[in-house]
């Protein structure tokens, strides 16, 4: 059993197709510890692809099913429009993503989800942050009428990749614009709404890969040349993830476990690295298995 004296948080980064790394790592945890992820944590926070996985966790969907989702459905989600004019249309039609989410995740109202869940998004009309919460604490009652599917779709609407999502008269885009790594958001929630002290909190934060080969020096630094257009979106999200991780580590110290592999530059819609990402997750699970077990079940005997 989990140590009831400790408040456990699971924070899941955004990252498009790279979310298969997170799903595979969590699948390995479920299999090795013989416990659903949902029973191991007191608060689950997800952004974008991390929101899909977080939604599956609170819906009692096995992580192996979500690994299969990434393996079988991402080629359908990230199929370019044959008639796309880049300056006028998003890279991919949102309808395909919505169709896949509807096939694999329930349309449960957030009001009916009792596991503490946070899904981040961005309200782009008024330049405000948006957090969808399940039915816990003193969350905004308006959130509770929103379906899990709509909250996930809003969190996944990465600029230029997908069109914004309209939810309750709000125009919403990817939560990764401000909280690609939701660690500090979840920590703040635990300390304020849920009245936990920092010393009570342990957080497992899973990234989708930190690129160590994103930019090289060159002469031209135009939007499409040097900065690479959509690559700039990935770069900003990566910086936010790093900043959030460092802040959470400063506050939680040894009670913050961040697992985030170094990768080459793989875009949010890269389809050629799924097997590599699964292999990375399996390698990292073997590397961190004892630490994860001790982190989540501190009173259990390890090994």
Tab-separated table of N, CA, C and O in Angstrom, residues 43-147:
chain	number	residue	atom	x	y	z
A	43	UNK	N	-2.965	12.964	-6.926
A	43	UNK	CA	-3.293	14.029	-7.865
A	43	UNK	C	-2.549	13.739	-9.160
A	43	UNK	O	-1.366	13.407	-9.143
A	44	UNK	N	-3.267	13.855	-10.278
A	44	UNK	CA	-2.677	13.585	-11.587
A	44	UNK	C	-2.874	14.813	-12.463
A	44	UNK	O	-3.997	15.321	-12.593
A	45	UNK	N	-1.789	15.302	-13.048
A	45	UNK	CA	-1.847	16.487	-13.903
A	45	UNK	C	-1.247	16.153	-15.258
A	45	UNK	O	-0.188	15.513	-15.339
A	46	UNK	N	-1.913	16.593	-16.326
A	46	UNK	CA	-1.417	16.297	-17.659
A	46	UNK	C	-1.609	17.450	-18.614
A	46	UNK	O	-2.574	18.213	-18.502
A	47	UNK	N	-0.691	17.557	-19.555
A	47	UNK	CA	-0.759	18.578	-20.598
A	47	UNK	C	-0.683	17.899	-21.960
A	47	UNK	O	0.197	17.052	-22.177
A	48	UNK	N	-1.581	18.268	-22.864
A	48	UNK	CA	-1.553	17.807	-24.247
A	48	UNK	C	-1.535	16.282	-24.317
A	48	UNK	O	-2.443	15.637	-23.822
A	49	UNK	N	-0.503	15.677	-24.898
A	49	UNK	CA	-0.461	14.214	-24.936
A	49	UNK	C	-0.468	13.636	-23.526
A	49	UNK	O	-0.978	12.547	-23.284
A	50	UNK	N	0.090	14.388	-22.564
A	50	UNK	CA	0.016	13.976	-21.166
A	50	UNK	C	-1.392	14.018	-20.625
A	50	UNK	O	-1.744	13.258	-19.709
A	51	UNK	N	-2.233	14.891	-21.188
A	51	UNK	CA	-3.641	14.949	-20.781
A	51	UNK	C	-4.389	13.704	-21.259
A	51	UNK	O	-5.280	13.201	-20.566
A	52	UNK	N	-4.036	13.212	-22.452
A	52	UNK	CA	-4.642	11.968	-22.943
A	52	UNK	C	-4.330	10.837	-21.980
A	52	UNK	O	-5.215	10.066	-21.573
A	53	UNK	N	-3.073	10.738	-21.591
A	53	UNK	CA	-2.649	9.655	-20.696
A	53	UNK	C	-3.266	9.827	-19.317
A	53	UNK	O	-3.752	8.858	-18.717
A	54	UNK	N	-3.290	11.058	-18.803
A	54	UNK	CA	-3.908	11.310	-17.497
A	54	UNK	C	-5.394	10.962	-17.516
A	54	UNK	O	-5.919	10.383	-16.561
A	55	UNK	N	-6.074	11.313	-18.618
A	55	UNK	CA	-7.490	10.970	-18.750
A	55	UNK	C	-7.711	9.475	-18.757
A	55	UNK	O	-8.697	8.971	-18.183
A	56	UNK	N	-6.803	8.736	-19.385
A	56	UNK	CA	-6.897	7.278	-19.390
A	56	UNK	C	-6.680	6.713	-17.995
A	56	UNK	O	-7.360	5.770	-17.572
A	57	UNK	N	-5.713	7.293	-17.271
A	57	UNK	CA	-5.419	6.823	-15.910
A	57	UNK	C	-6.657	6.923	-15.026
A	57	UNK	O	-7.035	5.954	-14.357
A	58	UNK	N	-7.311	8.088	-15.011
A	58	UNK	CA	-8.473	8.261	-14.126
A	58	UNK	C	-9.690	7.503	-14.626
A	58	UNK	O	-10.654	7.314	-13.882
A	59	UNK	N	-9.646	7.043	-15.878
A	59	UNK	CA	-10.753	6.262	-16.456
A	59	UNK	C	-10.517	4.761	-16.350
A	59	UNK	O	-11.242	3.967	-16.947
A	60	UNK	N	-9.486	4.371	-15.601
A	60	UNK	CA	-9.160	2.959	-15.379
A	60	UNK	C	-8.832	2.222	-16.670
A	60	UNK	O	-9.121	1.026	-16.813
A	61	UNK	N	-8.242	2.921	-17.621
A	61	UNK	CA	-7.807	2.295	-18.866
A	61	UNK	C	-6.366	1.844	-18.695
A	61	UNK	O	-5.501	2.652	-18.326
A	62	UNK	N	-6.062	0.574	-18.949
A	62	UNK	CA	-4.678	0.096	-18.790
A	62	UNK	C	-3.727	0.864	-19.692
A	62	UNK	O	-4.066	1.216	-20.825
A	63	UNK	N	-2.528	1.097	-19.198
A	63	UNK	CA	-1.557	1.854	-19.980
A	63	UNK	C	-1.118	1.106	-21.232
A	63	UNK	O	-0.714	1.721	-22.219
A	64	UNK	N	-1.201	-0.216	-21.226
A	64	UNK	CA	-0.881	-0.960	-22.445
A	64	UNK	C	-1.839	-0.593	-23.576
A	64	UNK	O	-1.443	-0.577	-24.749
A	65	UNK	N	-3.088	-0.285	-23.240
A	65	UNK	CA	-4.050	0.150	-24.255
A	65	UNK	C	-3.658	1.494	-24.851
A	65	UNK	O	-3.874	1.743	-26.042
A	66	UNK	N	-3.089	2.364	-24.034
A	66	UNK	CA	-2.693	3.688	-24.524
A	66	UNK	C	-1.428	3.590	-25.365
A	66	UNK	O	-1.266	4.315	-26.356
A	67	UNK	N	-0.525	2.678	-25.008
A	67	UNK	CA	0.629	2.420	-25.869
A	67	UNK	C	0.140	1.984	-27.245
A	67	UNK	O	0.618	2.456	-28.282
A	68	UNK	N	-0.846	1.101	-27.263
A	68	UNK	CA	-1.408	0.618	-28.533
A	68	UNK	C	-2.070	1.758	-29.303
A	68	UNK	O	-1.993	1.823	-30.535
A	69	UNK	N	-2.710	2.672	-28.580
A	69	UNK	CA	-3.309	3.841	-29.237
A	69	UNK	C	-2.240	4.615	-30.011
A	69	UNK	O	-2.441	4.964	-31.180
A	70	UNK	N	-1.124	4.897	-29.365
A	70	UNK	CA	-0.052	5.625	-30.044
A	70	UNK	C	0.476	4.832	-31.242
A	70	UNK	O	0.770	5.404	-32.296
A	71	UNK	N	0.587	3.529	-31.085
A	71	UNK	CA	1.141	2.705	-32.152
A	71	UNK	C	0.233	2.644	-33.373
A	71	UNK	O	0.700	2.626	-34.515
A	72	UNK	N	-1.073	2.591	-33.134
A	72	UNK	CA	-2.002	2.333	-34.237
A	72	UNK	C	-2.722	3.577	-34.761
A	72	UNK	O	-3.158	3.586	-35.915
A	73	UNK	N	-2.852	4.604	-33.933
A	73	UNK	CA	-3.709	5.725	-34.314
A	73	UNK	C	-2.958	6.990	-34.715
A	73	UNK	O	-3.537	7.870	-35.355
A	74	UNK	N	-1.696	7.121	-34.338
A	74	UNK	CA	-1.023	8.393	-34.619
A	74	UNK	C	-0.819	8.634	-36.115
A	74	UNK	O	-0.823	9.778	-36.559
A	75	UNK	N	-0.668	7.575	-36.892
A	75	UNK	CA	-0.532	7.777	-38.339
A	75	UNK	C	-1.818	8.329	-38.937
A	75	UNK	O	-1.792	9.016	-39.965
A	76	UNK	N	-2.936	8.040	-38.287
A	76	UNK	CA	-4.223	8.568	-38.743
A	76	UNK	C	-4.403	10.013	-38.278
A	76	UNK	O	-4.861	10.871	-39.040
A	77	UNK	N	-4.020	10.283	-37.027
A	77	UNK	CA	-4.166	11.641	-36.487
A	77	UNK	C	-3.275	12.623	-37.238
A	77	UNK	O	-3.708	13.720	-37.601
A	78	UNK	N	-2.025	12.210	-37.481
A	78	UNK	CA	-1.054	13.117	-38.095
A	78	UNK	C	-0.891	12.827	-39.589
A	78	UNK	O	0.204	12.644	-40.089
A	79	UNK	N	-2.013	12.783	-40.272
A	79	UNK	CA	-2.022	12.650	-41.725
A	79	UNK	C	-2.325	14.013	-42.324
A	79	UNK	O	-3.382	14.593	-42.113
A	80	UNK	N	-1.368	14.538	-43.068
A	80	UNK	CA	-1.496	15.912	-43.556
A	80	UNK	C	-2.646	16.075	-44.540
A	80	UNK	O	-2.980	15.158	-45.276
A	81	UNK	N	-3.212	17.277	-44.531
A	81	UNK	CA	-4.230	17.608	-45.529
A	81	UNK	C	-3.555	17.673	-46.906
A	81	UNK	O	-2.549	18.353	-47.059
A	82	UNK	N	-4.114	17.017	-47.880
A	82	UNK	CA	-3.507	17.067	-49.213
A	82	UNK	C	-3.690	18.427	-49.869
A	82	UNK	O	-2.915	18.827	-50.742
A	83	UNK	N	-4.680	19.185	-49.381
A	83	UNK	CA	-4.984	20.480	-49.987
A	83	UNK	C	-4.549	21.649	-49.112
A	83	UNK	O	-4.920	22.789	-49.347
A	84	UNK	N	-3.727	21.371	-48.079
A	84	UNK	CA	-3.419	22.403	-47.084
A	84	UNK	C	-2.636	23.569	-47.668
A	84	UNK	O	-1.675	23.393	-48.403
A	85	UNK	N	-3.054	24.777	-47.319
A	85	UNK	CA	-2.300	25.992	-47.592
A	85	UNK	C	-1.726	26.437	-46.241
A	85	UNK	O	-2.468	26.899	-45.374
A	86	UNK	N	-0.425	26.264	-45.993
A	86	UNK	CA	0.147	26.442	-44.661
A	86	UNK	C	-0.197	27.756	-43.974
A	86	UNK	O	-0.346	27.791	-42.757
A	87	UNK	N	-0.323	28.840	-44.726
A	87	UNK	CA	-0.577	30.128	-44.085
A	87	UNK	C	-2.018	30.288	-43.635
A	87	UNK	O	-2.339	31.212	-42.895
A	88	UNK	N	-2.910	29.363	-44.070
A	88	UNK	CA	-4.332	29.563	-43.792
A	88	UNK	C	-4.997	28.418	-43.033
A	88	UNK	O	-6.056	28.614	-42.444
A	89	UNK	N	-4.406	27.237	-43.003
A	89	UNK	CA	-5.015	26.104	-42.323
A	89	UNK	C	-4.019	25.463	-41.362
A	89	UNK	O	-2.808	25.513	-41.576
A	90	UNK	N	-4.560	24.844	-40.299
A	90	UNK	CA	-3.695	24.089	-39.400
A	90	UNK	C	-3.118	22.887	-40.153
A	90	UNK	O	-3.657	22.444	-41.171
A	91	UNK	N	-2.016	22.367	-39.634
A	91	UNK	CA	-1.316	21.272	-40.311
A	91	UNK	C	-2.178	20.024	-40.416
A	91	UNK	O	-2.129	19.286	-41.407
A	92	UNK	N	-2.984	19.760	-39.375
A	92	UNK	CA	-3.821	18.559	-39.345
A	92	UNK	C	-5.251	18.929	-38.978
A	92	UNK	O	-5.481	19.843	-38.183
A	93	UNK	N	-6.252	18.204	-39.519
A	93	UNK	CA	-7.642	18.472	-39.152
A	93	UNK	C	-7.946	17.979	-37.743
A	93	UNK	O	-7.610	16.845	-37.384
A	94	UNK	N	-8.561	18.806	-36.950
A	94	UNK	CA	-8.871	18.455	-35.564
A	94	UNK	C	-9.885	17.326	-35.470
A	94	UNK	O	-9.946	16.619	-34.459
A	95	UNK	N	-10.672	17.145	-36.520
A	95	UNK	CA	-11.722	16.128	-36.493
A	95	UNK	C	-11.142	14.721	-36.305
A	95	UNK	O	-11.743	13.874	-35.651
A	96	UNK	N	-9.981	14.475	-36.888
A	96	UNK	CA	-9.375	13.150	-36.754
A	96	UNK	C	-8.952	12.884	-35.311
A	96	UNK	O	-9.170	11.797	-34.773
A	97	UNK	N	-8.349	13.888	-34.690
A	97	UNK	CA	-7.959	13.741	-33.291
A	97	UNK	C	-9.190	13.514	-32.419
A	97	UNK	O	-9.200	12.632	-31.547
A	98	UNK	N	-10.253	14.289	-32.659
A	98	UNK	CA	-11.483	14.154	-31.873
A	98	UNK	C	-12.089	12.759	-32.044
A	98	UNK	O	-12.603	12.163	-31.077
A	99	UNK	N	-12.011	12.228	-33.244
A	99	UNK	CA	-12.558	10.901	-33.515
A	99	UNK	C	-11.815	9.822	-32.721
A	99	UNK	O	-12.429	8.929	-32.127
A	100	UNK	N	-10.499	9.928	-32.681
A	100	UNK	CA	-9.701	8.941	-31.954
A	100	UNK	C	-9.928	9.054	-30.452
A	100	UNK	O	-10.071	8.038	-29.753
A	101	UNK	N	-9.982	10.279	-29.941
A	101	UNK	CA	-10.242	10.471	-28.510
A	101	UNK	C	-11.609	9.880	-28.149
A	101	UNK	O	-11.763	9.225	-27.112
A	102	UNK	N	-12.598	10.073	-29.017
A	102	UNK	CA	-13.943	9.543	-28.754
A	102	UNK	C	-13.957	8.016	-28.764
A	102	UNK	O	-14.739	7.387	-28.035
A	103	UNK	N	-13.102	7.411	-29.564
A	103	UNK	CA	-13.046	5.947	-29.636
A	103	UNK	C	-12.391	5.332	-28.410
A	103	UNK	O	-12.728	4.218	-28.008
A	104	UNK	N	-11.457	6.054	-27.805
A	104	UNK	CA	-10.635	5.442	-26.765
A	104	UNK	C	-10.854	5.979	-25.358
A	104	UNK	O	-10.424	5.341	-24.394
A	105	UNK	N	-11.491	7.133	-25.217
A	105	UNK	CA	-11.698	7.717	-23.890
A	105	UNK	C	-13.163	8.068	-23.693
A	105	UNK	O	-13.845	8.484	-24.638
A	106	UNK	N	-13.675	7.944	-22.479
A	106	UNK	CA	-15.091	8.199	-22.227
A	106	UNK	C	-15.420	9.693	-22.224
A	106	UNK	O	-14.547	10.531	-21.987
A	107	UNK	N	-16.690	9.985	-22.474
A	107	UNK	CA	-17.155	11.387	-22.441
A	107	UNK	C	-17.637	11.742	-21.042
A	107	UNK	O	-18.610	12.472	-20.879
A	108	UNK	N	-16.951	11.269	-20.038
A	108	UNK	CA	-17.353	11.491	-18.650
A	108	UNK	C	-17.281	12.966	-18.286
A	108	UNK	O	-16.249	13.611	-18.525
A	109	UNK	N	-18.351	13.541	-17.713
A	109	UNK	CA	-18.231	14.915	-17.214
A	109	UNK	C	-17.187	14.973	-16.106
A	109	UNK	O	-17.076	14.047	-15.292
A	110	UNK	N	-16.423	16.036	-16.061
A	110	UNK	CA	-15.405	16.167	-15.017
A	110	UNK	C	-16.031	16.086	-13.626
A	110	UNK	O	-15.385	15.644	-12.675
A	111	UNK	N	-17.286	16.482	-13.527
A	111	UNK	CA	-18.017	16.422	-12.262
A	111	UNK	C	-18.126	15.004	-11.727
A	111	UNK	O	-18.259	14.786	-10.524
A	112	UNK	N	-18.068	14.013	-12.632
A	112	UNK	CA	-18.229	12.617	-12.226
A	112	UNK	C	-16.894	11.907	-11.984
A	112	UNK	O	-16.880	10.709	-11.709
A	113	UNK	N	-15.796	12.639	-12.117
A	113	UNK	CA	-14.479	12.054	-11.875
A	113	UNK	C	-14.016	12.495	-10.497
A	113	UNK	O	-13.801	13.677	-10.247
A	114	UNK	N	-13.878	11.536	-9.588
A	114	UNK	CA	-13.527	11.879	-8.212
A	114	UNK	C	-12.016	11.831	-7.965
A	114	UNK	O	-11.535	12.406	-6.989
A	115	UNK	N	-11.275	11.146	-8.815
A	115	UNK	CA	-9.821	11.191	-8.702
A	115	UNK	C	-9.346	12.597	-9.030
A	115	UNK	O	-9.707	13.130	-10.088
A	116	UNK	N	-8.588	13.250	-8.170
A	116	UNK	CA	-8.107	14.597	-8.477
A	116	UNK	C	-7.305	14.628	-9.776
A	116	UNK	O	-6.280	13.966	-9.913
A	117	UNK	N	-7.809	15.385	-10.731
A	117	UNK	CA	-7.235	15.465	-12.072
A	117	UNK	C	-7.162	16.919	-12.500
A	117	UNK	O	-8.112	17.689	-12.308
A	118	UNK	N	-6.024	17.305	-13.094
A	118	UNK	CA	-5.855	18.634	-13.666
A	118	UNK	C	-5.404	18.493	-15.110
A	118	UNK	O	-4.486	17.728	-15.409
A	119	UNK	N	-6.066	19.234	-15.997
A	119	UNK	CA	-5.692	19.268	-17.409
A	119	UNK	C	-5.491	20.728	-17.795
A	119	UNK	O	-6.383	21.558	-17.596
A	120	UNK	N	-4.327	21.054	-18.326
A	120	UNK	CA	-4.017	22.450	-18.638
A	120	UNK	C	-4.393	22.804	-20.069
A	120	UNK	O	-4.334	21.985	-20.978
A	121	UNK	N	-4.762	24.063	-20.251
A	121	UNK	CA	-5.056	24.588	-21.574
A	121	UNK	C	-4.757	26.089	-21.564
A	121	UNK	O	-4.335	26.640	-20.541
A	122	UNK	N	-4.976	26.735	-22.713
A	122	UNK	CA	-4.702	28.175	-22.846
A	122	UNK	C	-5.894	28.846	-23.505
A	122	UNK	O	-6.328	28.418	-24.580
A	123	UNK	N	-6.431	29.889	-22.866
A	123	UNK	CA	-7.552	30.639	-23.443
A	123	UNK	C	-6.953	31.750	-24.292
A	123	UNK	O	-6.402	32.723	-23.760
A	124	UNK	N	-7.019	31.600	-25.613
A	124	UNK	CA	-6.257	32.493	-26.481
A	124	UNK	C	-6.972	33.787	-26.826
A	124	UNK	O	-6.331	34.748	-27.251
A	125	UNK	N	-8.285	33.868	-26.629
A	125	UNK	CA	-8.990	35.115	-26.927
A	125	UNK	C	-8.613	36.208	-25.930
A	125	UNK	O	-8.412	37.362	-26.296
A	126	UNK	N	-8.499	35.822	-24.662
A	126	UNK	CA	-8.194	36.795	-23.608
A	126	UNK	C	-6.778	36.634	-23.052
A	126	UNK	O	-6.429	37.274	-22.064
A	127	UNK	N	-5.995	35.753	-23.665
A	127	UNK	CA	-4.609	35.505	-23.219
A	127	UNK	C	-4.562	35.110	-21.741
A	127	UNK	O	-3.831	35.690	-20.943
A	128	UNK	N	-5.361	34.100	-21.395
A	128	UNK	CA	-5.416	33.633	-20.017
A	128	UNK	C	-5.132	32.135	-19.954
A	128	UNK	O	-5.346	31.406	-20.920
A	129	UNK	N	-4.655	31.696	-18.800
A	129	UNK	CA	-4.462	30.267	-18.594
A	129	UNK	C	-5.809	29.625	-18.262
A	129	UNK	O	-6.713	30.289	-17.746
A	130	UNK	N	-5.933	28.348	-18.563
A	130	UNK	CA	-7.156	27.609	-18.275
A	130	UNK	C	-6.771	26.254	-17.699
A	130	UNK	O	-5.932	25.544	-18.268
A	131	UNK	N	-7.353	25.907	-16.574
A	131	UNK	CA	-7.132	24.595	-15.977
A	131	UNK	C	-8.470	23.909	-15.787
A	131	UNK	O	-9.375	24.460	-15.154
A	132	UNK	N	-8.602	22.717	-16.344
A	132	UNK	CA	-9.787	21.902	-16.104
A	132	UNK	C	-9.501	20.975	-14.937
A	132	UNK	O	-8.451	20.340	-14.876
A	133	UNK	N	-10.459	20.909	-14.012
A	133	UNK	CA	-10.291	20.084	-12.820
A	133	UNK	C	-11.451	19.105	-12.693
A	133	UNK	O	-12.579	19.418	-13.085
A	134	UNK	N	-11.167	17.961	-12.103
A	134	UNK	CA	-12.231	17.021	-11.781
A	134	UNK	C	-12.921	17.477	-10.493
A	134	UNK	O	-12.660	18.567	-9.993
A	135	UNK	N	-13.771	16.625	-9.953
A	135	UNK	CA	-14.606	17.020	-8.823
A	135	UNK	C	-13.870	16.836	-7.491
A	135	UNK	O	-14.009	15.834	-6.810
A	136	UNK	N	-13.075	17.836	-7.143
A	136	UNK	CA	-12.362	17.807	-5.872
A	136	UNK	C	-12.141	19.240	-5.411
A	136	UNK	O	-12.184	20.177	-6.200
A	137	UNK	N	-11.880	19.392	-4.124
A	137	UNK	CA	-11.544	20.704	-3.582
A	137	UNK	C	-12.591	21.750	-3.897
A	137	UNK	O	-13.791	21.481	-3.908
A	138	UNK	N	-12.124	22.955	-4.195
A	138	UNK	CA	-13.011	24.075	-4.471
A	138	UNK	C	-12.839	24.532	-5.913
A	138	UNK	O	-12.740	25.713	-6.206
A	139	UNK	N	-12.809	23.584	-6.811
A	139	UNK	CA	-12.621	23.926	-8.220
A	139	UNK	C	-13.818	24.689	-8.753
A	139	UNK	O	-14.920	24.626	-8.217
A	140	UNK	N	-13.585	25.410	-9.815
A	140	UNK	CA	-14.623	26.217	-10.443
A	140	UNK	C	-15.783	25.333	-10.888
A	140	UNK	O	-15.588	24.411	-11.678
A	141	UNK	N	-17.012	25.572	-10.399
A	141	UNK	CA	-18.142	24.725	-10.787
A	141	UNK	C	-18.345	24.642	-12.300
A	141	UNK	O	-18.834	23.644	-12.807
A	142	UNK	N	-17.941	25.684	-13.025
A	142	UNK	CA	-18.112	25.671	-14.478
A	142	UNK	C	-17.300	24.563	-15.128
A	142	UNK	O	-17.677	24.008	-16.151
A	143	UNK	N	-16.149	24.222	-14.537
A	143	UNK	CA	-15.322	23.150	-15.081
A	143	UNK	C	-16.061	21.826	-15.099
A	143	UNK	O	-15.849	20.992	-15.969
A	144	UNK	N	-16.904	21.625	-14.120
A	144	UNK	CA	-17.468	20.302	-13.885
A	144	UNK	C	-18.473	19.878	-14.946
A	144	UNK	O	-18.807	18.706	-15.055
A	145	UNK	N	-18.958	20.816	-15.736
A	145	UNK	CA	-19.894	20.458	-16.801
A	145	UNK	C	-19.170	20.058	-18.078
A	145	UNK	O	-19.774	19.540	-19.002
A	146	UNK	N	-17.882	20.302	-18.134
A	146	UNK	CA	-17.075	19.981	-19.306
A	146	UNK	C	-16.773	18.486	-19.316
A	146	UNK	O	-16.524	17.889	-18.270
A	147	UNK	N	-16.801	17.874	-20.493
A	147	UNK	CA	-16.482	16.455	-20.583
A	147	UNK	C	-14.975	16.253	-20.594
A	147	UNK	O	-14.211	17.133	-21.005
